[in-house]
């Protein structure tokens, strides 16, 4: 992520809060450095409970300002439940991050779980991704991944 850490360094943290603070600082540093050479920074959010504290820190601005108008947000994973469901990754990210920052609504791209079939949601999200990345030579600048208690990730 950040140029302050070699790419194959493993860092450990005593608490989720310490990990989240380091991740917030590293992410903000990477965003700032990247935006010196491009106009937007595309971020895929993780789901589950692991990133919740990170999102709270980013929303508070306590780890540094974030240029939200230059950050399109996507989701790396989602449960096929309505947005208002307690297990919805979109709901968690909206409640802890998106609703608290000045990001334009058209830059927020949750997976459309309001469709009747998972296949339809996947097809619609594929179209959204194609539209966003059609004019770009690369894809996401950062994809956040959580780690479940059983060791799973997106």
mmCIF file of C-alpha atoms in Angstrom, residues 15-150:
data_model
loop_
_atom_site.group_PDB
_atom_site.id
_atom_site.type_symbol
_atom_site.label_atom_id
_atom_site.label_comp_id
_atom_site.label_asym_id
_atom_site.label_seq_id
_atom_site.Cartn_x
_atom_site.Cartn_y
_atom_site.Cartn_z
ATOM 1 C CA UNK A 15 -5.507 -4.587 18.760
ATOM 2 C CA UNK A 16 -7.968 -4.077 15.927
ATOM 3 C CA UNK A 17 -7.888 -0.350 16.713
ATOM 4 C CA UNK A 18 -4.101 -0.194 16.251
ATOM 5 C CA UNK A 19 -4.395 -2.131 12.987
ATOM 6 C CA UNK A 20 -7.216 0.129 11.798
ATOM 7 C CA UNK A 21 -5.270 3.299 12.599
ATOM 8 C CA UNK A 22 -2.211 2.061 10.722
ATOM 9 C CA UNK A 23 -4.376 1.015 7.773
ATOM 10 C CA UNK A 24 -6.067 4.424 7.727
ATOM 11 C CA UNK A 25 -2.728 6.254 7.751
ATOM 12 C CA UNK A 26 -1.280 3.983 5.032
ATOM 13 C CA UNK A 27 -4.382 4.265 2.872
ATOM 14 C CA UNK A 28 -4.518 8.062 3.162
ATOM 15 C CA UNK A 29 -0.822 8.294 2.303
ATOM 16 C CA UNK A 30 -1.331 6.090 -0.747
ATOM 17 C CA UNK A 31 -4.354 8.135 -1.855
ATOM 18 C CA UNK A 32 -2.426 11.409 -1.601
ATOM 19 C CA UNK A 33 0.629 10.021 -3.418
ATOM 20 C CA UNK A 34 -1.449 8.447 -6.182
ATOM 21 C CA UNK A 35 -3.542 11.571 -6.759
ATOM 22 C CA UNK A 36 -0.374 13.478 -7.580
ATOM 23 C CA UNK A 37 -0.278 11.593 -10.900
ATOM 24 C CA UNK A 38 -3.941 10.798 -11.641
ATOM 25 C CA UNK A 39 -7.318 12.480 -11.184
ATOM 26 C CA UNK A 40 -9.135 9.823 -9.158
ATOM 27 C CA UNK A 41 -8.403 6.986 -6.763
ATOM 28 C CA UNK A 42 -10.715 3.983 -7.078
ATOM 29 C CA UNK A 43 -11.268 2.071 -3.847
ATOM 30 C CA UNK A 44 -13.036 -1.258 -3.287
ATOM 31 C CA UNK A 45 -14.396 -1.604 0.225
ATOM 32 C CA UNK A 46 -14.318 -4.789 2.267
ATOM 33 C CA UNK A 47 -17.298 -6.197 4.067
ATOM 34 C CA UNK A 48 -17.763 -7.932 7.369
ATOM 35 C CA UNK A 49 -16.723 -6.570 10.746
ATOM 36 C CA UNK A 50 -12.953 -6.230 10.211
ATOM 37 C CA UNK A 51 -13.026 -2.881 8.331
ATOM 38 C CA UNK A 52 -15.687 -1.198 10.477
ATOM 39 C CA UNK A 53 -13.171 0.621 12.704
ATOM 40 C CA UNK A 54 -11.113 1.652 9.662
ATOM 41 C CA UNK A 55 -14.218 3.206 8.098
ATOM 42 C CA UNK A 56 -15.035 5.049 11.327
ATOM 43 C CA UNK A 57 -11.510 6.482 11.417
ATOM 44 C CA UNK A 58 -11.648 7.558 7.771
ATOM 45 C CA UNK A 59 -15.030 9.199 8.368
ATOM 46 C CA UNK A 60 -13.800 11.106 11.416
ATOM 47 C CA UNK A 61 -10.828 12.580 9.579
ATOM 48 C CA UNK A 62 -8.712 11.924 12.670
ATOM 49 C CA UNK A 63 -6.000 10.143 10.690
ATOM 50 C CA UNK A 64 -5.884 12.904 8.076
ATOM 51 C CA UNK A 65 -8.111 14.486 5.436
ATOM 52 C CA UNK A 66 -9.338 12.427 2.503
ATOM 53 C CA UNK A 67 -10.204 14.015 -0.883
ATOM 54 C CA UNK A 68 -13.599 12.291 -1.099
ATOM 55 C CA UNK A 69 -14.606 14.016 -4.338
ATOM 56 C CA UNK A 70 -11.818 12.093 -6.097
ATOM 57 C CA UNK A 71 -12.646 8.644 -4.670
ATOM 58 C CA UNK A 72 -15.155 6.411 -6.444
ATOM 59 C CA UNK A 73 -16.165 3.654 -3.994
ATOM 60 C CA UNK A 74 -17.032 0.091 -4.918
ATOM 61 C CA UNK A 75 -17.613 -3.092 -2.925
ATOM 62 C CA UNK A 76 -15.370 -6.131 -3.090
ATOM 63 C CA UNK A 77 -17.962 -8.411 -1.548
ATOM 64 C CA UNK A 78 -21.563 -8.416 -0.396
ATOM 65 C CA UNK A 79 -24.129 -10.724 1.077
ATOM 66 C CA UNK A 80 -27.255 -11.110 -1.047
ATOM 67 C CA UNK A 81 -29.514 -9.310 1.416
ATOM 68 C CA UNK A 82 -31.358 -5.961 1.191
ATOM 69 C CA UNK A 83 -29.332 -2.834 1.985
ATOM 70 C CA UNK A 84 -31.230 -2.351 5.237
ATOM 71 C CA UNK A 85 -30.454 -5.890 6.482
ATOM 72 C CA UNK A 86 -28.136 -6.060 9.547
ATOM 73 C CA UNK A 87 -25.707 -8.340 7.635
ATOM 74 C CA UNK A 88 -25.462 -6.066 4.581
ATOM 75 C CA UNK A 89 -21.904 -4.941 3.871
ATOM 76 C CA UNK A 90 -23.297 -1.894 2.064
ATOM 77 C CA UNK A 91 -25.293 -0.938 5.155
ATOM 78 C CA UNK A 92 -22.228 -1.219 7.394
ATOM 79 C CA UNK A 93 -20.128 0.931 5.049
ATOM 80 C CA UNK A 94 -22.916 3.476 4.608
ATOM 81 C CA UNK A 95 -23.544 3.709 8.367
ATOM 82 C CA UNK A 96 -19.884 3.963 9.372
ATOM 83 C CA UNK A 97 -18.323 5.825 6.442
ATOM 84 C CA UNK A 98 -20.315 7.026 3.440
ATOM 85 C CA UNK A 99 -23.031 8.976 5.282
ATOM 86 C CA UNK A 100 -20.364 10.866 7.247
ATOM 87 C CA UNK A 101 -18.153 12.129 4.421
ATOM 88 C CA UNK A 102 -18.662 14.614 1.566
ATOM 89 C CA UNK A 103 -18.599 12.069 -1.248
ATOM 90 C CA UNK A 104 -20.865 12.660 -4.255
ATOM 91 C CA UNK A 105 -23.659 10.074 -4.388
ATOM 92 C CA UNK A 106 -22.814 9.145 -7.990
ATOM 93 C CA UNK A 107 -19.376 7.950 -6.815
ATOM 94 C CA UNK A 108 -20.812 5.324 -4.446
ATOM 95 C CA UNK A 109 -21.393 1.961 -6.145
ATOM 96 C CA UNK A 110 -22.744 -0.772 -3.839
ATOM 97 C CA UNK A 111 -23.536 -4.169 -5.322
ATOM 98 C CA UNK A 112 -27.252 -4.031 -6.294
ATOM 99 C CA UNK A 113 -28.752 -6.668 -4.004
ATOM 100 C CA UNK A 114 -32.275 -5.303 -4.490
ATOM 101 C CA UNK A 115 -32.599 -7.489 -7.613
ATOM 102 C CA UNK A 116 -34.538 -10.746 -7.428
ATOM 103 C CA UNK A 117 -31.651 -13.064 -8.327
ATOM 104 C CA UNK A 118 -27.935 -13.062 -7.412
ATOM 105 C CA UNK A 119 -27.090 -13.578 -11.077
ATOM 106 C CA UNK A 120 -28.915 -10.371 -11.998
ATOM 107 C CA UNK A 121 -27.019 -8.468 -9.299
ATOM 108 C CA UNK A 122 -23.707 -9.842 -10.583
ATOM 109 C CA UNK A 123 -24.572 -8.874 -14.181
ATOM 110 C CA UNK A 124 -25.629 -5.367 -13.139
ATOM 111 C CA UNK A 125 -22.442 -4.866 -11.116
ATOM 112 C CA UNK A 126 -20.344 -6.132 -14.002
ATOM 113 C CA UNK A 127 -21.944 -3.429 -16.167
ATOM 114 C CA UNK A 128 -21.224 -0.789 -13.511
ATOM 115 C CA UNK A 129 -17.569 -1.844 -13.335
ATOM 116 C CA UNK A 130 -17.223 -1.878 -17.128
ATOM 117 C CA UNK A 131 -18.673 1.618 -17.381
ATOM 118 C CA UNK A 132 -16.331 2.943 -14.707
ATOM 119 C CA UNK A 133 -13.159 1.314 -15.993
ATOM 120 C CA UNK A 134 -13.857 1.520 -19.721
ATOM 121 C CA UNK A 135 -11.711 4.613 -20.192
ATOM 122 C CA UNK A 136 -8.893 3.588 -17.861
ATOM 123 C CA UNK A 137 -5.733 1.594 -18.342
ATOM 124 C CA UNK A 138 -5.966 0.074 -14.858
ATOM 125 C CA UNK A 139 -8.557 -1.037 -12.347
ATOM 126 C CA UNK A 140 -8.768 -0.476 -8.592
ATOM 127 C CA UNK A 141 -6.060 1.500 -6.867
ATOM 128 C CA UNK A 142 -6.758 -0.384 -3.627
ATOM 129 C CA UNK A 143 -8.965 -3.350 -2.778
ATOM 130 C CA UNK A 144 -9.535 -3.702 0.967
ATOM 131 C CA UNK A 145 -9.982 -7.235 2.249
ATOM 132 C CA UNK A 146 -11.160 -8.341 5.651
ATOM 133 C CA UNK A 147 -10.408 -11.642 7.307
ATOM 134 C CA UNK A 148 -13.184 -13.670 8.876
ATOM 135 C CA UNK A 149 -12.796 -15.525 12.152
ATOM 136 C CA UNK A 150 -12.712 -18.774 10.174
#
